Amino acid sequence: MDGRLKVTGQAKYGADHNLPGMAYGYIVLSTIAHGEIRHVDTTAAKSVPGVVGVYSPFDPLELRPAKTPVFGDTWVPLQDKEVAYYGQPIGLVVADTFEHARDAAMTIEVSYDERPSRTSLSEGLATAEDAPGQDGTYSILAPGVESIVDALAASPVVVGGTYSTATQNHAAIEPHSAVAAWDSGELTVYSGTQGADLQAVELADALGVDQACVHAVNPFVGGAFGGKGRTSVAAFLAAAAAKVLDRPIKVVLSREQVFTATATRPATVQRIALGAAEDGTLIAVRHDSWSATPADRSFVEPTSSNTKEFYATQNLAVSQKMVPLNIPPATYMRAPGEAPGSFALESAIDELAVALDMDPIELRRKNDSTAPLGSDLLWSSKHLDECYLHGAARFGWASRAPHGREDGDWLVGMGMATAMFPARRLPATVRITLRDDDTAAVVTSGADPGTGLLTVLSIVAAESLDIPRSRITPQLGDSSFPPGGTSGISTATASTSTAIMVAAAQVINDVLALASGPGAPFDGLEVSYADGRVLAANRSMTFGELLRATQRTELSANGSSAPGEEMTKHSFSSFGAQFVEVRVHRWTREVRVSRMLGVFDAGRIINPDAARGQVAGGMIWGVSAALHEGLEIEENGRLANADLAGYLLPVNADIPEVDVVFVEHPDTLHNAVGARGIGEIGIVGMAAAIANAVYHATGVRVRHIPITVADLLER
Ligand code: MOS
C-alpha cells in the first residue's frame, strides 16, 4: 500500500521532518577501545559560528537507563566517563546547521586514560564465561548414556569441526536518526523503530517523564532487521537536547557512525560433533558455541539454543559461552542465533552426508523430528518433508553428480540446507473504526520497516469486515495508537492479524446491536452481517447507512490478542528447504551463486508478493553472509571497514533469480488467521547451503563465513 509513496519519495521518514527553529546535532565518537575520558576540550567547538550546545560526560544531557518490555535494557550515552569500545558516542554538538555541528565536532579534543583492551574473539576463547540464561547449555541423553562424549565414542560414524562467523552490521538503508520537539512538557519524536509504543516507553524512561507525555511517530522505517528494536542514541540525544535548548533538534548518524553507534551481530565460534549409525540415524549431536559480547555482556548470539529444534537424535548436548570484548554493542539481527547457528550445524550435516556417502536430503529426511528434542509438544503443523521433495524436484537435485560438474573454466556445485525459525506471537491490540462513508480505519502502533505489514492489515481487515480492501485505511507507526507490539522476532503478522479478527468480530457485534436497538432501523428484528451490510428478513443497509440513520459518524472497537493456551499444547515453527547452485572459477576461485531456491512451510501466506519479497531479501542476505559481509576489527578496536565501500554487500550483479515457493498449510493451531512468521527464516539455511555447494563444486570445505577467494586458493 505504501509502495507508491516510497518510490515517489513522498513517504516521510524520521529525518525528513523539518520543524521551525530546528537545530542539528552531530554525535562525537570515542577513538580508543577501553579507558576513561580524562578531559574534553570544547573551547574551539563552542566558538564555531552557529553552535548552540556542546555536551559530553563532563557536561551531560540528562538521561537515565531505559528499558523496553520486548528488547530489555538500553544503554544511554554521556552518563559516565567510561569508554568500552572504539566508536562509542561520547558527545553531541548542536548548531544551526548540520555542517556547523559537524565542523565543531571535528575540533573537539578528547584525552583518555587508556586501559588494555581485548578485541579478538579467537584470542579470548580461553577465558570465556558461561552465557547468562538457562536455555543455552543443556544435554538430553538416552537412558543409560552417561555423557555426550560416550555417545559420540559409541557412534560408528563421527564428523565435526570448528566453524566461525563474522561480525555483521544491519546496514539498513535508513541511518538511525531522530527529530525531537517539546511542547508544554510533551515530547514528539520522529524516528524509525520497530515499534512506536515501545519507543515511547523507552524515551519516557530515559527522560523521566510519564509515558503519556511522549509521542513517537514512525509510519515509515527504512529497514530495521533487529537494529531498530531499541531506541537509538540519535533519538535519546535529540530528545534530551531539545529539552534543554527548548527547540526542535535533528540528529542523523552518518553511515560510518551507524557501524559503531548502533549495534552489530557479534562474531561466533562453534564446535560441532555429530555421531551417526551407518544408515544415517543420528546418535549424538554436540554443539558448543562461543559468542563475542560487548564489555557490558548485554547480548550473546544464541547459536546453540535452537539446535534441539532441527533434528531427532538420541543424544544432544549444547553449550553457550560468551567472550566479553571491547567491541560495539551487539543486538538481535535477522534470525539471531539461527542464522550463524545453522551455518555450523547444516555444514556439519553435509559433512556427515559426505562421510556416509549418503544424499544430504535423504540424511535430513531420515532424522526429521515430530517435536523439539526434550519436548512432549508436537509441532502444530510441519511440512518440511514436502519442502525437501518439492524443492528437490524443482531444483533438479536428481541431476546432481557426486562431485559437482565442470562448465568450461567453471566448477559447478549444488548444496542445500534446512531452515527453521520459531513461530511466535506477541500481545497486540488493534482498533477498528467503521465510518459513515462505509470505510473502515484499522490502527495499531507497530511499525512497517519494509515488511508489508500495512498491506497485511488491510487484507486481513477487509476479509474480517467482509468489505473490499479499497475501503480499508490501515495506519501504523504512532505511539498514540493501541499497542501493536514489534516488527521483530517474526511476530507482527501473526500478532496483529489475530487482534484484527477479534476487533472485527466485536465491531460487527456492536453494529448489529445498534441496528436492532430501540428506535433503530431494525428495531427488534433478527439481524445478521455480511458483505459490509446489516441484513434482516428482506431488507439490508450498509454499516455506513446505518451509522447515518442513527446520527453517528463512526463506531469503534478494540481487539486484543496474545499467546495463550496453544502454548501448552503444541510447539510452533516455520520450516524450509533451501537450494543453491554455485559456480567457482577454476583459476580465480571467484564464487558466483548462479541459482537459488527456497521452499517454505510458514502457514498461511497473507500477501504473496510481499511474502516473496521478504523471504527473497532474507535469502539474498544469506548470500551476503556467506560470501561478502564481515566487519574487520583492528587490534585497537577500530572497525577497518565501517562504510559501504569496505563492508561488502551484494549488488544486483551478485544475485541471480531468487526462486521462492510456499507450500501453504494454514496453521490455525498457532493463531486464528493461520499465518506463522516469515521475516527471518529466509536467511537461515543460506550460508550453509552455499558452503555446501562450494564443497560440492571444489572439494574444499570452508568452515567460516564469509568465504573468500583466499580460502579456495589454498588448495
Ligand atoms: Mo528481528 S532480529 O527480532 O527484528
XYZ file of C-alpha atoms and ligand atoms in Angstrom:
719
model
C 0.000 0.000 0.000
C 2.898 2.347 0.692
C 4.899 1.318 -2.384
C 3.897 4.322 -4.472
C 4.679 6.769 -1.654
C 8.088 5.177 -1.205
C 9.179 5.038 -4.828
C 8.000 8.588 -5.494
C 9.808 9.971 -2.459
C 6.633 11.137 -0.749
C 6.987 8.822 2.245
C 8.299 10.933 5.125
C 10.883 9.084 7.182
C 12.008 10.339 10.594
C 14.815 12.599 9.344
C 12.607 14.018 6.579
C 10.798 16.116 9.181
C 11.895 19.749 9.392
C 10.426 21.934 12.105
C 10.579 25.729 12.588
C 13.604 26.795 14.647
C 15.156 23.335 14.369
C 18.854 22.858 15.218
C 21.124 19.969 14.231
C 23.085 17.627 16.433
C 26.254 15.788 15.453
C 27.492 12.905 17.575
C 31.129 12.637 18.715
C 32.627 9.130 18.944
C 35.470 7.733 21.054
C 38.805 6.934 19.426
C 40.030 4.340 21.905
C 38.615 0.902 22.730
C 38.898 0.971 26.511
C 39.574 3.538 29.208
C 38.307 6.639 30.894
C 37.811 10.051 29.400
C 40.181 12.404 31.248
C 39.297 15.659 29.547
C 37.178 17.017 26.723
C 38.346 20.337 25.303
C 35.327 22.049 23.760
C 36.732 25.583 23.627
C 37.198 25.638 19.867
C 33.879 23.912 19.213
C 31.975 26.495 21.212
C 33.401 29.306 19.102
C 32.349 27.792 15.780
C 29.600 30.002 14.311
C 26.101 28.733 14.926
C 26.978 26.332 17.756
C 24.334 26.403 20.476
C 25.301 23.471 22.692
C 28.206 21.086 23.326
C 27.612 18.067 25.538
C 29.929 15.406 26.910
C 30.217 13.308 30.088
C 31.550 16.500 31.728
C 28.555 18.499 30.577
C 25.974 15.796 30.077
C 22.418 15.737 28.887
C 20.192 14.210 31.495
C 19.232 10.651 30.639
C 18.505 7.536 32.695
C 18.819 3.858 31.811
C 15.892 2.792 29.634
C 14.084 -0.460 29.157
C 11.568 -1.942 26.725
C 9.317 -4.865 27.553
C 10.479 -6.694 24.394
C 14.164 -5.877 23.954
C 15.316 -5.276 27.549
C 17.744 -2.639 28.816
C 19.096 0.031 26.512
C 22.340 1.875 27.155
C 22.063 5.663 27.148
C 25.018 7.899 26.248
C 27.056 10.551 28.130
C 26.188 9.388 31.646
C 29.722 8.360 32.675
C 33.333 8.732 31.542
C 33.896 5.052 30.750
C 34.801 4.059 27.200
C 34.148 0.407 26.375
C 34.711 0.410 22.593
C 36.110 2.386 19.697
C 33.334 4.487 18.183
C 31.256 4.882 21.340
C 29.093 8.031 21.429
C 30.768 10.392 23.923
C 29.470 13.784 22.908
C 26.964 15.857 20.994
C 27.408 19.185 19.274
C 24.299 21.171 18.372
C 24.359 24.019 15.853
C 22.125 25.936 13.469
C 23.152 23.714 10.547
C 24.367 20.150 10.180
C 27.635 21.397 8.656
C 28.380 23.760 11.547
C 27.683 20.996 14.044
C 29.958 18.585 12.205
C 32.752 21.149 11.816
C 32.591 21.973 15.504
C 32.621 18.282 16.442
C 35.864 17.839 14.493
C 37.591 20.447 16.682
C 36.861 18.672 19.961
C 39.984 17.307 21.666
C 39.458 14.298 23.908
C 42.162 12.886 26.159
C 41.871 9.483 27.753
C 43.371 7.328 30.459
C 43.662 4.304 28.270
C 43.414 0.756 29.604
C 44.355 -2.500 27.881
C 41.632 -3.703 25.565
C 40.642 -7.019 24.094
C 39.061 -7.101 20.674
C 39.696 -10.583 19.258
C 37.198 -13.379 19.800
C 39.637 -16.139 18.916
C 42.195 -14.814 21.424
C 39.537 -14.596 24.122
C 38.190 -18.151 23.831
C 40.383 -19.452 26.657
C 38.794 -17.104 29.167
C 35.191 -17.469 28.021
C 32.394 -17.116 30.555
C 29.116 -19.010 30.796
C 26.413 -17.093 28.992
C 23.560 -15.924 31.209
C 20.150 -17.572 30.900
C 19.059 -21.167 31.141
C 18.460 -22.360 27.614
C 21.961 -22.124 26.171
C 23.595 -25.024 27.966
C 21.873 -28.383 28.371
C 22.033 -32.023 27.420
C 19.410 -34.615 26.619
C 20.818 -38.131 26.864
C 19.302 -41.533 26.100
C 18.706 -43.808 29.124
C 21.946 -45.392 30.292
C 24.161 -42.901 28.434
C 26.474 -41.074 30.845
C 27.729 -38.256 28.665
C 27.756 -36.888 25.137
C 31.410 -37.933 24.917
C 30.361 -41.560 25.475
C 27.548 -41.257 22.948
C 29.970 -39.926 20.327
C 32.525 -42.616 21.144
C 29.862 -45.275 20.623
C 28.808 -43.844 17.230
C 30.034 -45.761 14.150
C 30.488 -42.574 12.117
C 31.637 -39.292 13.634
C 32.261 -35.959 11.901
C 32.795 -32.464 13.172
C 34.782 -29.321 13.153
C 35.079 -25.760 14.333
C 33.050 -23.160 12.464
C 33.127 -19.401 12.752
C 31.017 -16.485 11.632
C 31.842 -12.796 11.221
C 30.700 -9.646 12.996
C 27.923 -8.029 10.969
C 26.023 -4.766 10.878
C 22.354 -4.458 9.918
C 23.270 -1.735 7.399
C 19.659 -0.640 6.920
C 19.338 1.917 4.132
C 17.861 4.491 6.546
C 20.575 5.508 9.029
C 19.412 5.860 12.624
C 18.057 9.344 13.139
C 15.547 11.407 15.061
C 13.764 14.726 15.055
C 12.602 15.677 18.552
C 10.454 18.573 19.708
C 8.965 19.535 23.095
C 5.786 21.489 23.548
C 4.478 22.282 27.060
C 6.190 19.298 28.639
C 5.182 16.915 25.854
C 7.712 15.333 23.514
C 7.154 14.346 19.883
C 9.849 12.202 18.252
C 10.063 11.214 14.597
C 12.459 8.283 14.467
C 12.355 4.936 12.708
C 11.991 1.978 15.060
C 10.382 -1.445 15.073
C 7.548 -0.395 17.387
C 6.258 3.113 18.097
C 4.772 2.370 21.518
C 7.932 0.558 22.634
C 9.978 3.587 21.651
C 7.667 5.874 23.630
C 8.127 3.657 26.726
C 11.918 3.783 26.393
C 12.101 7.526 25.804
C 9.778 8.199 28.734
C 12.011 6.009 30.929
C 15.188 7.725 29.781
C 13.791 11.226 30.151
C 11.999 10.579 33.430
C 8.612 11.681 32.159
C 5.241 9.994 32.014
C 4.726 7.735 29.017
C 1.644 9.732 28.074
C 3.940 12.753 27.535
C 5.889 11.033 24.745
C 4.530 10.774 21.224
C 6.632 8.562 18.951
C 5.846 8.752 15.246
C 7.341 6.467 12.596
C 4.921 5.478 9.843
C 7.871 4.749 7.512
C 11.013 2.887 8.538
C 13.869 2.347 6.088
C 14.858 -1.140 7.183
C 15.454 -2.396 10.702
C 16.253 -6.149 10.909
C 16.603 -6.023 14.701
C 18.848 -2.946 14.549
C 15.955 -0.616 15.344
C 14.390 -2.742 18.050
C 15.770 -0.394 20.650
C 15.678 3.383 20.600
C 18.831 4.798 19.012
C 21.368 7.141 20.595
C 20.274 9.676 17.986
C 16.763 9.702 19.478
C 17.914 9.826 23.117
C 20.294 12.709 22.424
C 17.890 14.630 20.190
C 15.129 14.367 22.808
C 17.365 15.424 25.703
C 18.997 18.278 23.765
C 15.644 19.554 22.501
C 14.523 19.787 26.120
C 17.434 21.847 27.431
C 17.705 24.030 24.325
C 13.923 24.439 24.046
C 13.900 23.989 20.271
C 13.444 21.075 17.868
C 16.608 19.042 17.263
C 17.503 16.708 14.413
C 20.248 14.117 14.846
C 21.221 11.820 11.965
C 24.035 9.295 12.203
C 26.456 9.229 9.290
C 26.796 5.877 7.538
C 30.166 5.322 9.232
C 28.664 6.131 12.646
C 25.894 3.575 12.137
C 28.507 0.803 12.291
C 29.602 1.577 15.862
C 26.969 3.856 17.403
C 24.143 1.349 16.885
C 24.827 -2.364 17.264
C 26.137 -5.447 15.478
C 25.599 -9.165 15.204
C 28.539 -10.494 17.207
C 31.058 -12.957 15.791
C 30.770 -16.607 16.816
C 32.936 -19.703 17.049
C 31.109 -23.028 17.144
C 32.374 -26.558 17.613
C 30.167 -29.350 16.361
C 30.463 -33.116 16.567
C 27.892 -35.443 15.016
C 27.704 -39.189 15.623
C 25.569 -41.441 13.422
C 24.791 -45.037 12.614
C 25.844 -46.383 9.189
C 22.291 -45.828 7.933
C 22.432 -42.128 8.853
C 20.396 -42.228 12.061
C 21.769 -39.520 14.350
C 23.077 -40.905 17.623
C 24.784 -37.842 19.073
C 24.835 -34.105 18.384
C 27.222 -31.861 20.253
C 27.170 -28.122 19.645
C 29.404 -25.833 21.718
C 29.232 -22.111 20.985
C 31.200 -19.014 21.853
C 29.799 -15.587 21.081
C 31.598 -12.298 21.296
C 29.774 -9.985 23.677
C 30.303 -6.287 24.427
C 32.020 -5.366 27.691
C 28.673 -4.941 29.463
C 27.753 -8.526 28.459
C 24.395 -7.281 27.238
C 23.895 -9.611 24.272
C 25.002 -13.082 23.234
C 24.361 -14.552 19.792
C 22.379 -17.645 20.858
C 23.689 -20.139 18.291
C 23.120 -23.260 20.387
C 19.707 -22.825 21.943
C 17.676 -23.875 18.899
C 19.783 -26.873 17.861
C 17.194 -29.057 19.611
C 14.608 -27.905 17.086
C 16.399 -29.180 13.975
C 16.658 -32.976 14.092
C 15.712 -36.040 16.035
C 18.802 -37.522 17.715
C 19.233 -39.950 20.576
C 21.638 -37.676 22.433
C 22.213 -33.939 22.361
C 24.488 -31.622 24.296
C 24.851 -27.918 23.683
C 26.678 -25.165 25.463
C 26.741 -21.427 25.082
C 29.629 -19.291 26.243
C 30.488 -15.662 25.762
C 33.694 -13.709 25.405
C 33.466 -10.083 26.604
C 35.332 -7.770 24.247
C 35.821 -4.065 23.696
C 33.534 -4.027 20.678
C 30.423 -2.034 19.731
C 27.107 -3.094 21.270
C 25.578 -6.301 19.980
C 21.919 -6.971 19.398
C 19.349 -9.012 17.566
C 19.923 -9.301 13.839
C 17.667 -11.180 11.451
C 17.376 -14.745 12.778
C 19.592 -14.089 15.796
C 21.134 -17.427 16.715
C 19.587 -19.442 13.892
C 21.444 -17.715 11.045
C 25.025 -18.324 12.267
C 23.998 -21.432 14.218
C 22.573 -23.143 11.154
C 25.725 -22.325 9.178
C 27.630 -24.575 11.578
C 25.006 -27.282 12.085
C 23.912 -27.540 8.454
C 27.526 -27.573 7.238
C 28.245 -30.415 9.666
C 25.172 -32.351 8.474
C 26.547 -32.017 4.931
C 29.908 -33.312 6.140
C 28.114 -36.276 7.676
C 26.340 -36.978 4.385
C 29.729 -36.978 2.648
C 31.203 -39.312 5.279
C 28.239 -41.680 4.953
C 28.196 -41.345 1.167
C 24.529 -40.519 1.503
C 22.358 -37.942 -0.240
C 22.128 -34.884 2.058
C 18.346 -34.647 1.623
C 17.899 -38.328 2.436
C 20.031 -37.865 5.566
C 17.918 -34.937 6.705
C 14.640 -36.733 5.991
C 15.833 -39.716 7.986
C 16.308 -37.527 11.061
C 13.191 -35.383 10.692
C 11.604 -34.692 14.086
C 7.997 -34.523 15.211
C 8.761 -32.238 18.178
C 11.711 -30.268 19.530
C 14.079 -32.587 21.346
C 13.137 -32.892 25.008
C 9.605 -31.589 24.480
C 6.317 -33.531 24.538
C 4.622 -30.857 22.472
C 4.384 -31.945 18.835
C 4.848 -29.389 16.062
C 1.433 -27.888 15.311
C 1.969 -28.260 11.571
C 5.181 -29.435 9.930
C 5.544 -29.973 6.202
C 9.324 -29.901 5.978
C 9.325 -33.162 4.061
C 7.172 -31.561 1.387
C 9.685 -28.677 1.245
C 12.561 -31.105 0.682
C 10.766 -33.102 -2.011
C 9.169 -30.166 -3.812
C 12.455 -28.281 -3.713
C 14.499 -31.230 -4.946
C 12.175 -31.729 -7.918
C 12.007 -28.033 -8.788
C 15.765 -27.515 -8.465
C 16.731 -30.608 -10.437
C 18.524 -32.169 -7.484
C 18.352 -35.629 -9.114
C 20.828 -34.439 -11.770
C 23.433 -33.613 -9.098
C 26.622 -35.516 -9.896
C 28.574 -36.944 -6.946
C 31.412 -34.384 -7.184
C 29.969 -31.406 -8.995
C 30.410 -30.784 -12.697
C 32.512 -28.626 -14.977
C 31.341 -25.987 -17.397
C 34.354 -24.598 -19.229
C 36.501 -22.851 -16.628
C 33.755 -23.026 -14.019
C 33.312 -25.680 -11.359
C 29.612 -26.047 -10.653
C 28.194 -27.392 -7.412
C 24.841 -27.785 -5.711
C 24.186 -27.517 -1.990
C 21.170 -27.404 0.254
C 20.268 -26.873 3.894
C 17.306 -26.925 6.228
C 15.858 -23.657 7.546
C 13.800 -23.247 10.697
C 12.578 -20.308 12.684
C 10.307 -20.492 15.733
C 6.767 -19.187 15.230
C 5.809 -16.725 17.928
C 3.217 -14.096 18.717
C 3.310 -11.070 20.984
C 0.444 -9.220 22.656
C -1.161 -6.757 20.237
C -4.195 -4.505 20.200
C -5.874 -3.161 17.064
C -8.649 -0.592 16.824
C -11.173 -0.799 14.008
C -13.349 2.236 13.316
C -16.306 1.916 10.958
C -17.155 5.271 9.373
C -20.373 6.624 7.955
C -18.952 6.672 4.394
C -18.679 2.846 4.530
C -14.926 2.879 5.017
C -13.028 1.463 7.964
C -9.850 2.542 9.723
C -7.553 -0.139 11.164
C -4.923 1.215 13.518
C -2.200 -0.206 15.726
C 1.048 1.367 16.900
C 3.549 -1.198 15.500
C 5.814 -0.478 12.563
C 6.314 -1.434 8.935
C 10.068 -1.447 8.338
C 9.554 -2.570 4.752
C 7.853 -5.817 5.685
C 4.473 -5.028 4.152
C 2.638 -5.010 7.465
C 0.495 -2.069 6.352
C -0.821 -4.139 3.444
C -1.354 -7.152 5.697
C -3.553 -5.022 7.969
C -5.720 -4.024 5.013
C -6.025 -7.575 3.657
C -6.974 -9.157 6.969
C -9.324 -6.314 7.913
C -11.090 -6.463 4.528
C -11.568 -10.174 4.967
C -12.763 -9.858 8.574
C -15.176 -6.994 7.827
C -16.268 -8.533 4.517
C -15.685 -5.343 2.521
C -13.262 -4.553 -0.331
C -9.689 -3.589 0.523
C -10.180 -0.225 -1.181
C -12.448 0.749 1.737
C -9.865 -0.005 4.438
C -7.423 2.646 5.711
C -4.655 0.970 7.701
C -2.427 3.069 9.946
C 0.736 2.189 11.813
C 3.724 3.780 13.467
C 2.264 6.091 16.092
C 2.516 5.519 19.826
C -0.889 7.125 20.369
C -2.473 4.126 18.609
C -3.304 0.937 20.527
C -0.097 -1.003 21.341
C 0.813 -3.220 18.377
C 3.940 -4.975 19.567
C 7.042 -5.009 17.407
C 8.001 -5.767 13.860
C 10.617 -8.161 15.182
C 11.103 -11.837 16.028
C 8.898 -12.642 13.010
C 5.757 -11.881 15.002
C 3.976 -8.858 13.548
C 1.641 -10.524 11.036
C 0.506 -13.294 13.395
C 0.099 -10.885 16.321
C -1.767 -8.067 14.616
C -3.885 -10.247 12.293
C -5.283 -12.180 15.226
C -6.123 -8.916 17.006
C -7.858 -7.639 13.855
C -10.094 -10.697 13.796
C -11.071 -10.053 17.421
C -11.693 -6.334 16.809
C -13.742 -7.044 13.668
C -15.968 -9.564 15.453
C -16.534 -7.023 18.222
C -17.349 -4.074 15.962
C -19.725 -6.242 13.890
C -21.497 -7.241 17.113
C -21.751 -3.589 18.065
C -23.202 -2.728 14.636
C -25.828 -5.440 14.972
C -26.751 -4.257 18.462
C -27.026 -0.702 17.157
C -29.165 -1.830 14.184
C -31.720 -3.698 16.252
C -31.800 -1.372 19.250
C -34.856 0.663 20.307
C -35.839 3.179 17.635
C -33.133 1.904 15.227
C -33.893 0.918 11.605
C -34.127 -2.794 12.508
C -35.750 -2.308 15.933
C -36.420 -5.711 17.478
C -35.630 -7.694 14.289
C -33.368 -10.678 13.879
C -30.230 -9.230 12.171
C -27.098 -10.622 10.635
C -23.991 -9.178 8.912
C -22.455 -9.922 5.516
C -20.774 -8.007 2.716
C -20.470 -4.841 4.823
C -24.252 -4.793 5.366
C -26.703 -5.429 8.159
C -29.349 -7.871 6.934
C -32.822 -8.504 8.285
C -35.608 -10.509 6.635
C -35.847 -8.871 3.186
C -34.085 -5.595 3.960
C -30.471 -4.544 4.304
C -28.337 -1.452 4.942
C -24.621 -0.836 4.723
C -22.967 -0.057 8.026
C -22.407 3.492 6.764
C -26.104 3.936 6.045
C -26.910 2.572 9.483
C -24.479 4.994 11.156
C -26.043 7.919 9.312
C -29.566 6.741 10.120
C -28.637 6.633 13.796
C -26.869 10.019 13.705
C -23.381 8.650 14.196
C -20.242 9.372 12.271
C -18.340 6.306 13.412
C -18.249 3.223 15.586
C -15.028 1.770 17.063
C -13.956 -1.390 18.793
C -10.591 -2.629 20.045
C -9.440 -6.211 19.722
C -6.527 -7.729 21.598
C -4.718 -10.990 21.247
C -1.788 -12.612 22.989
C -0.170 -16.025 23.141
C -2.407 -18.289 25.193
C -3.414 -21.847 25.781
C -1.975 -23.052 22.490
C 1.496 -22.687 24.040
C 0.708 -25.608 26.366
C -0.473 -27.854 23.540
C 1.970 -27.649 20.637
C 5.374 -26.475 19.507
C 5.434 -23.915 16.721
C 7.971 -23.266 13.995
C 8.256 -22.349 10.350
C 10.312 -24.681 8.180
C 12.096 -24.571 4.851
C 14.495 -26.243 2.462
C 16.990 -24.067 0.619
C 18.894 -24.970 -2.522
C 21.847 -23.211 -4.100
C 23.970 -23.697 -7.202
C 27.385 -22.034 -7.243
C 29.987 -21.594 -9.929
C 33.585 -21.361 -8.764
C 36.111 -20.161 -11.313
C 38.827 -22.744 -11.764
C 41.674 -20.195 -11.816
C 40.500 -17.065 -9.989
C 38.462 -19.042 -7.420
C 35.735 -16.396 -7.579
C 32.411 -17.791 -6.287
C 29.172 -16.855 -8.046
C 25.754 -18.003 -6.882
C 24.014 -18.968 -10.135
C 20.677 -20.317 -8.882
C 18.819 -20.374 -5.590
C 15.528 -21.739 -4.397
C 13.757 -21.607 -1.057
C 10.691 -23.725 -0.320
C 8.956 -22.723 2.889
C 6.233 -24.049 5.142
C 5.128 -20.927 7.039
C 1.422 -21.499 7.413
C -0.979 -19.255 5.520
C 0.619 -16.648 3.282
C -1.479 -13.495 3.527
C 0.201 -11.319 0.907
C 2.101 -13.499 -1.589
C 4.010 -10.651 -3.278
C 5.305 -9.115 -0.074
C 5.973 -12.535 1.427
C 8.066 -13.499 -1.563
C 9.960 -10.202 -1.307
C 10.501 -10.673 2.406
C 11.898 -14.178 2.059
C 13.920 -13.329 -1.058
C 15.502 -10.500 0.952
C 16.473 -12.989 3.629
C 17.972 -15.336 1.041
C 19.960 -12.507 -0.538
C 21.240 -11.600 2.915
C 22.278 -15.249 3.254
C 24.389 -14.901 0.094
C 25.843 -11.769 1.625
C 26.684 -13.530 4.893
C 28.258 -16.440 3.053
C 30.324 -14.539 0.504
C 30.532 -10.821 1.300
C 29.823 -9.487 4.747
C 32.103 -9.175 7.736
C 33.443 -6.364 9.889
C 37.193 -6.403 10.391
C 38.082 -5.332 13.933
C 41.618 -3.981 14.245
C 43.630 -4.724 17.357
C 42.887 -1.241 18.737
C 39.160 -1.858 18.346
C 38.678 0.324 15.299
C 36.499 -1.183 12.594
C 38.657 -1.281 9.475
C 35.764 -1.374 7.009
C 32.949 0.577 8.622
C 31.477 2.031 5.451
C 29.662 0.747 2.397
C 32.870 0.714 0.364
C 34.652 -1.697 2.668
C 31.713 -3.571 4.191
C 30.700 -5.660 1.232
C 27.049 -6.219 0.425
C 25.721 -7.949 -2.677
C 24.514 -5.835 -5.578
C 22.147 -6.943 -8.329
C 25.032 -8.396 -10.343
C 25.742 -10.794 -7.466
C 22.182 -12.088 -7.248
C 20.515 -14.347 -9.798
C 16.783 -15.017 -9.978
C 15.548 -15.811 -6.473
C 13.035 -18.625 -6.620
C 10.629 -18.751 -3.661
C 7.853 -21.254 -3.100
C 5.446 -21.522 -0.179
C 3.756 -24.840 0.485
C 0.675 -23.394 2.111
C -0.774 -25.173 5.093
C -2.586 -22.651 7.310
C -1.626 -23.202 10.945
C -4.789 -22.389 12.873
C -3.433 -24.160 15.948
C -0.977 -21.264 16.235
C -3.434 -18.430 15.666
C -6.843 -17.895 14.125
C -5.542 -16.421 10.877
C -3.196 -19.395 10.327
C -0.056 -17.403 9.425
C 3.323 -18.100 11.004
C 6.274 -15.718 10.753
C 8.327 -15.318 7.577
C 10.510 -12.327 8.472
C 13.618 -14.238 9.414
C 13.522 -17.779 8.065
C 14.721 -16.767 4.586
C 18.283 -16.149 5.772
C 18.580 -19.213 7.996
C 19.842 -22.038 5.766
C 21.532 -19.979 3.084
C 25.116 -19.691 4.330
C 25.379 -23.454 4.847
C 23.702 -24.208 1.508
C 26.331 -22.031 -0.193
C 29.259 -23.523 1.745
C 27.919 -26.984 0.927
C 27.626 -26.076 -2.756
C 31.196 -24.694 -2.722
C 32.366 -28.014 -1.279
C 30.420 -29.904 -3.916
C 31.987 -27.808 -6.673
C 35.568 -27.768 -5.410
C 36.072 -30.388 -2.701
C 37.159 -27.588 -0.357
C 35.264 -27.410 2.947
C 35.308 -23.843 4.264
C 34.177 -23.703 7.873
C 33.899 -19.964 8.245
C 31.918 -17.152 6.672
C 32.360 -15.070 4.674
C 34.087 -17.478 2.274
C 36.726 -15.603 0.318
C 38.810 -16.255 -2.778
C 41.782 -16.830 -0.467
C 40.016 -19.754 1.210
C 39.690 -21.500 -2.121
C 43.192 -20.641 -3.388
C 44.820 -22.545 -0.582
C 44.344 -25.892 -2.349
Mo 14.279 -9.266 14.481
S 16.261 -9.694 14.588
O 13.779 -9.721 16.060
O 13.970 -7.646 14.249
